[in-house]
Every structure is written in structure tokens, then in C-alpha cells.
Amino acid sequence: MKTNTAVVTGASEGIGAAFTKILIQNGWEVIGISRDKNKLNTLRQNIDNKELFKPEPCDVSDFEKLKLISKENNPASLLFLNAGIYNPINASENNLEIYQKHIDVNYLGVINCYEAFLPKMLQKKKGHIIIMSSITGWIGLPKAAAYGPTKAALRSFAQSIRYDLNSKGIKVQLCSPGFVNTKATSINDFYMPGLMNVKEAASLIFKYMRTNKFEFSFPLSFSIFMKIFSYLPDKFSSYLIKKFIV
């Protein structure tokens, strides 16, 4: 039986690591991409079927290295574009470098990986791409002036590419989770409603990837809550966000 190959970016920790483990438990070969070689090796040590995990230390800003990884490995059946950073900021301060870093990693990093691995999918006329966005891509939230716009851009990107890729046998999905308990969210100093653990989040992603749903989000109650916020007039949504989240 031929093993399916998944490329997971941001694989060394958080949702990426948890999702990698689930894929391998279900017989997938995973090419794990992260700039942290030591964390990739640690992850490999915690995987039972080590032969199914191939660590590839690489920064998602390095397009040439990504193309080399694509060339040297099996064509990806699944491209899980998850690498990202999060720094909460005070928008009244000078944050130009932080804004730029978020664009380089969260948005252009996804584009680099997409461009590097897509050609083999097109050759096969088959594939599956999951782009990790966020509920913060729906509506502006406190401290998220650097992070949120990159996730909104990814949402628009995913919505756009499906029109070109679906007809070529490539499925596109968008994952927009709420708060997940990771290293990134641990630095928040505000209440995070619906905070869930990474194992549960990764399990839900694995569940939804086998459906035809384009965009999926979790936890359900908080997702519905924030979706309603995004449709409200700004006067009301901003008031409620300040009341319940700030």
C-alpha cells in the first residue's frame, strides 16, 4: 500500500507537532519543516514510527531551500501550511520591524511553501492544501495589529486559490481556530475564551480535513460568537470586544 506524504510547516511544536503525530499514527509519511533543528529532532524521538517522519530544518522565508526539499522528496498529498509567529503589540508604539516580520513569516512564508510544493501537485493533478488562518482574520482584536492582518490575508488567499486549484484536482481548506494553548498564546495577558489544548485542536483538524467543508473553526461556541461579532455594526462589535475580551 502506497504511503501518503504530508508536508507540515511549523512542525516542531504546537499544533504542527500535534498534527504531525496524528498523521503518522494514521500511516502518513510526514516531512516536517521548521527552522529549529533541535526541536524537530526532539519531536522525532517522541514518535513511535520514526521512519515515517523526515525532519527538514528550514526557515519558510528561504524559498530556494524549500524548492530543494520539494525536489528531493515524494510529491505531497497534503500541504499543511501552519508556520507562523505571534507577537502581541501596543499599536501606539513604533512596531515597524514586528509588522514586517509577521508579513515575512505568516503570509509570505505560506506563499513560499505553496509555490515550492504546488508544481508536483499540479503534475499529479491531485492534492490537498490546508492553510492555517485564525479567528483574528475575521475581525480586529486587541494586541493583534501585527498578527491579525496576516491571517486576514491568508483567508483571502485561500478563498481565491480554490477557484484555480479545485478544477485541477487540488482541494483547498482554511482552518480558522480560536485560542489554542501554545507557546504563542501563553504570552497573552488577557482572558482567552474557549482556550483549548493542541491535541484536541489537531484532532479536529484531522477530522475536518476528511470533509468537504472549505473553512472550519473551533471551538464551536466561541467561533459562532466571533462570527456574529464580525457581522455586527462596528459600534456594537467594538463595544462587546472591549467588554468581554480586553
Coordinates of N, CA, C and O in Angstrom, one line a residue, residues 138-223:
W138 N -11.0 37.4 11.0 CA -12.4 37.8 10.8 C -12.6 39.2 11.2 O -13.4 39.9 10.6
I139 N -12.0 39.6 12.3 CA -12.3 40.9 12.9 C -11.1 41.3 13.7 O -10.4 40.5 14.3
G140 N -10.8 42.6 13.8 CA -9.6 43.1 14.5 C -9.8 42.9 16.0 O -10.9 43.2 16.6
L141 N -8.8 42.4 16.7 CA -8.8 42.1 18.1 C -7.7 42.9 18.8 O -6.7 43.2 18.2
P142 N -7.8 43.1 20.1 CA -6.8 43.8 20.9 C -5.4 43.1 20.8 O -5.4 41.9 20.7
K143 N -4.4 43.9 20.7 CA -3.0 43.4 20.6 C -2.6 42.7 19.3 O -1.5 42.2 19.2
A144 N -3.5 42.6 18.4 CA -3.3 41.7 17.2 C -3.1 42.6 15.9 O -3.3 42.0 14.8
A145 N -2.6 43.8 16.0 CA -2.5 44.6 14.9 C -1.4 44.1 13.9 O -1.4 44.4 12.7
A146 N -0.4 43.3 14.4 CA 0.6 42.7 13.5 C 0.2 41.4 13.0 O 0.3 41.0 11.9
Y147 N -0.4 40.6 13.9 CA -0.8 39.2 13.6 C -2.1 39.1 12.8 O -2.2 38.4 11.8
G148 N -3.1 39.8 13.2 CA -4.4 39.7 12.6 C -4.5 40.0 11.1 O -5.1 39.2 10.3
P149 N -3.9 41.1 10.6 CA -3.9 41.3 9.2 C -3.3 40.2 8.3 O -3.7 40.0 7.2
T150 N -2.2 39.5 8.8 CA -1.6 38.5 8.1 C -2.6 37.3 8.0 O -2.6 36.6 6.9
K151 N -3.4 37.0 9.0 CA -4.4 36.0 9.0 C -5.6 36.3 8.1 O -6.1 35.4 7.4
A152 N -5.9 37.6 8.0 CA -7.0 38.0 7.1 C -6.5 37.8 5.7 O -7.3 37.4 4.8
A153 N -5.2 38.1 5.4 CA -4.6 38.0 4.1 C -4.7 36.5 3.7 O -5.0 36.2 2.5
L154 N -4.3 35.6 4.6 CA -4.3 34.2 4.3 C -5.8 33.7 4.0 O -6.0 32.8 3.1
R155 N -6.7 34.2 4.7 CA -8.1 33.9 4.4 C -8.5 34.2 3.0 O -9.1 33.4 2.3
S156 N -8.2 35.5 2.6 CA -8.4 35.9 1.2 C -7.7 35.1 0.2 O -8.2 34.7 -0.8
F157 N -6.4 34.7 0.5 CA -5.6 33.9 -0.4 C -6.2 32.6 -0.6 O -6.4 32.1 -1.7
A158 N -6.7 31.9 0.5 CA -7.3 30.6 0.4 C -8.6 30.6 -0.4 O -8.8 29.8 -1.2
Q159 N -9.4 31.7 -0.1 CA -10.6 31.8 -0.9 C -10.4 32.0 -2.4 O -11.1 31.5 -3.2
S160 N -9.3 32.7 -2.7 CA -9.0 32.9 -4.1 C -8.4 31.8 -4.9 O -8.9 31.5 -6.0
I161 N -7.5 31.0 -4.2 CA -6.8 30.0 -5.0 C -7.7 28.8 -5.3 O -7.4 28.0 -6.2
R162 N -8.7 28.6 -4.5 CA -9.6 27.4 -4.7 C -10.2 27.4 -6.1 O -10.5 26.4 -6.6
Y163 N -10.5 28.6 -6.6 CA -11.1 28.7 -7.9 C -10.2 28.1 -9.0 O -10.7 27.6 -10.0
D164 N -8.9 28.3 -8.8 CA -7.9 27.8 -9.8 C -7.6 26.4 -9.6 O -7.3 25.6 -10.5
L165 N -7.5 26.0 -8.3 CA -7.0 24.6 -8.0 C -8.0 23.5 -7.9 O -7.7 22.4 -8.2
N166 N -9.3 23.8 -7.5 CA -10.3 22.8 -7.4 C -10.5 22.1 -8.7 O -10.6 20.8 -8.8
S167 N -10.5 22.8 -9.8 CA -10.7 22.2 -11.2 C -9.5 21.4 -11.6 O -9.6 20.6 -12.6
K168 N -8.4 21.5 -10.9 CA -7.2 20.7 -11.2 C -6.9 19.6 -10.2 O -5.8 19.0 -10.1
G169 N -8.0 19.3 -9.5 CA -7.9 18.1 -8.6 C -7.3 18.4 -7.2 O -7.0 17.5 -6.5
I170 N -7.1 19.7 -6.9 CA -6.5 20.0 -5.6 C -7.5 20.7 -4.7 O -8.1 21.7 -5.0
K171 N -7.7 20.0 -3.6 CA -8.6 20.5 -2.5 C -8.0 21.6 -1.7 O -6.9 21.4 -1.2
V172 N -8.7 22.6 -1.4 CA -8.2 23.7 -0.5 C -9.1 23.9 0.6 O -10.3 23.9 0.5
Q173 N -8.5 23.9 1.8 CA -9.3 24.2 3.1 C -8.6 25.3 3.9 O -7.4 25.5 3.8
L174 N -9.4 25.9 4.7 CA -9.0 27.0 5.5 C -9.4 26.7 7.0 O -10.5 26.5 7.2
C175 N -8.4 26.7 7.8 CA -8.6 26.5 9.3 C -8.5 27.8 10.0 O -7.4 28.4 10.0
S176 N -9.5 28.2 10.7 CA -9.5 29.5 11.5 C -9.8 29.2 12.9 O -11.0 29.4 13.4
P177 N -8.9 28.7 13.7 CA -9.1 28.4 15.1 C -9.2 29.6 16.0 O -8.8 30.7 15.6
G178 N -9.8 29.4 17.1 CA -9.8 30.4 18.2 C -8.5 30.3 19.0 O -7.5 30.0 18.4
F179 N -8.6 30.4 20.3 CA -7.4 30.4 21.1 C -7.0 28.9 21.4 O -7.8 28.1 21.9
V180 N -5.8 28.6 21.1 CA -5.2 27.3 21.3 C -4.0 27.4 22.3 O -3.2 28.3 22.1
N181 N -3.9 26.6 23.2 CA -2.9 26.7 24.3 C -1.5 26.3 23.7 O -1.1 25.2 23.8
T182 N -0.8 27.3 23.2 CA 0.5 27.1 22.6 C 1.5 28.1 23.2 O 1.1 28.9 24.0
K183 N 2.8 27.9 22.8 CA 3.8 28.9 23.3 C 3.4 30.3 22.9 O 3.7 31.2 23.6
A184 N 2.8 30.5 21.7 CA 2.4 31.8 21.3 C 1.4 32.4 22.2 O 1.5 33.6 22.6
T185 N 0.3 31.7 22.5 CA -0.8 32.3 23.2 C -0.4 32.4 24.7 O -1.1 33.2 25.5
S186 N 0.6 31.7 25.2 CA 1.0 31.7 26.6 C 1.5 33.1 27.0 O 1.5 33.4 28.2
I187 N 1.8 33.9 26.1 CA 2.3 35.3 26.4 C 1.2 36.3 26.5 O 1.4 37.4 26.9
N188 N 0.0 35.9 26.2 CA -1.2 36.8 26.3 C -1.4 37.1 27.8 O -1.4 36.2 28.6
D189 N -1.8 38.4 28.1 CA -2.1 38.8 29.4 C -3.6 39.1 29.6 O -4.0 39.8 30.5
F190 N -4.4 38.6 28.7 CA -5.9 38.8 28.7 C -6.6 37.5 28.7 O -6.1 36.4 28.3
Y191 N -7.9 37.6 29.0 CA -8.7 36.4 29.0 C -8.9 35.8 27.6 O -9.2 36.6 26.7
M192 N -8.7 34.5 27.5 CA -8.9 33.9 26.2 C -10.0 32.9 26.2 O -9.9 31.7 26.6
P193 N -11.2 33.3 25.8 CA -12.4 32.4 25.9 C -12.2 31.2 25.0 O -11.8 31.3 23.9
G194 N -12.7 30.0 25.5 CA -12.7 28.8 24.7 C -11.3 28.2 24.5 O -11.1 27.4 23.6
L195 N -10.3 28.6 25.3 CA -8.9 28.1 25.1 C -8.9 26.6 25.1 O -9.4 26.0 26.1
M196 N -8.3 26.0 24.1 CA -8.3 24.5 24.0 C -6.8 24.0 23.9 O -5.9 24.8 23.5
N197 N -6.6 22.8 24.2 CA -5.3 22.2 24.1 C -4.9 21.8 22.7 O -5.8 21.6 21.8
V198 N -3.6 21.7 22.4 CA -3.2 21.4 21.0 C -3.6 20.0 20.5 O -3.9 19.9 19.3
K199 N -3.7 19.0 21.3 CA -4.1 17.7 20.9 C -5.5 17.7 20.4 O -5.8 17.1 19.4
E200 N -6.4 18.4 21.1 CA -7.8 18.5 20.7 C -7.9 19.2 19.4 O -8.7 18.9 18.5
A201 N -7.1 20.3 19.3 CA -7.2 21.1 18.1 C -6.7 20.3 16.9 O -7.3 20.3 15.8
A202 N -5.6 19.6 17.0 CA -5.1 18.8 15.9 C -6.0 17.7 15.6 O -6.2 17.3 14.4
S203 N -6.7 17.1 16.5 CA -7.7 16.0 16.2 C -8.9 16.6 15.4 O -9.4 15.9 14.5
L204 N -9.3 17.8 15.7 CA -10.4 18.4 15.0 C -9.9 18.7 13.6 O -10.7 18.5 12.6
I205 N -8.7 19.2 13.4 CA -8.2 19.4 12.0 C -8.2 18.1 11.2 O -8.6 18.1 10.1
F206 N -7.8 17.0 11.8 CA -7.7 15.7 11.1 C -9.1 15.3 10.8 O -9.4 14.7 9.7
K207 N -10.1 15.6 11.7 CA -11.5 15.2 11.4 C -12.0 16.1 10.2 O -12.6 15.5 9.3
Y208 N -11.8 17.4 10.2 CA -12.3 18.3 9.2 C -11.7 18.1 7.8 O -12.3 18.3 6.8
M209 N -10.4 17.7 7.8 CA -9.7 17.5 6.6 C -10.3 16.4 5.7 O -10.1 16.4 4.5
R210 N -11.1 15.5 6.3 CA -11.7 14.5 5.6 C -13.2 14.8 5.1 O -13.9 14.0 4.6
T211 N -13.5 16.1 5.4 CA -14.8 16.6 4.9 C -14.6 17.5 3.7 O -13.5 17.8 3.3
N212 N -15.7 18.0 3.1 CA -15.7 18.9 2.0 C -15.9 20.3 2.5 O -16.1 21.2 1.6
K213 N -15.9 20.6 3.7 CA -16.0 21.9 4.3 C -14.8 22.8 3.9 O -13.7 22.4 4.2
F214 N -15.1 24.0 3.4 CA -14.0 24.8 3.0 C -13.3 25.5 4.2 O -12.1 25.3 4.5
E215 N -14.1 26.2 5.0 CA -13.5 26.8 6.2 C -14.1 26.2 7.4 O -15.3 26.0 7.5
F216 N -13.2 25.8 8.3 CA -13.7 25.3 9.6 C -13.0 26.0 10.8 O -11.8 26.5 10.6
S217 N -13.7 26.0 11.9 CA -13.2 26.8 13.0 C -13.6 26.0 14.3 O -14.6 25.3 14.3
F218 N -12.9 26.3 15.4 CA -13.2 25.7 16.7 C -12.5 26.6 17.8 O -11.6 27.4 17.4
P219 N -13.0 26.5 19.0 CA -14.2 25.7 19.5 C -15.5 26.3 18.9 O -15.5 27.5 18.6
L220 N -16.5 25.5 18.8 CA -17.7 25.9 18.1 C -18.4 27.1 18.7 O -18.7 28.0 18.0
S221 N -18.6 27.1 20.0 CA -19.3 28.1 20.7 C -18.6 29.5 20.5 O -19.2 30.5 20.1
F222 N -17.3 29.5 20.7 CA -16.5 30.8 20.5 C -16.5 31.2 19.0 O -16.6 32.4 18.7
S223 N -16.4 30.2 18.1 CA -16.4 30.6 16.7 C -17.7 31.2 16.3 O -17.7 32.2 15.6

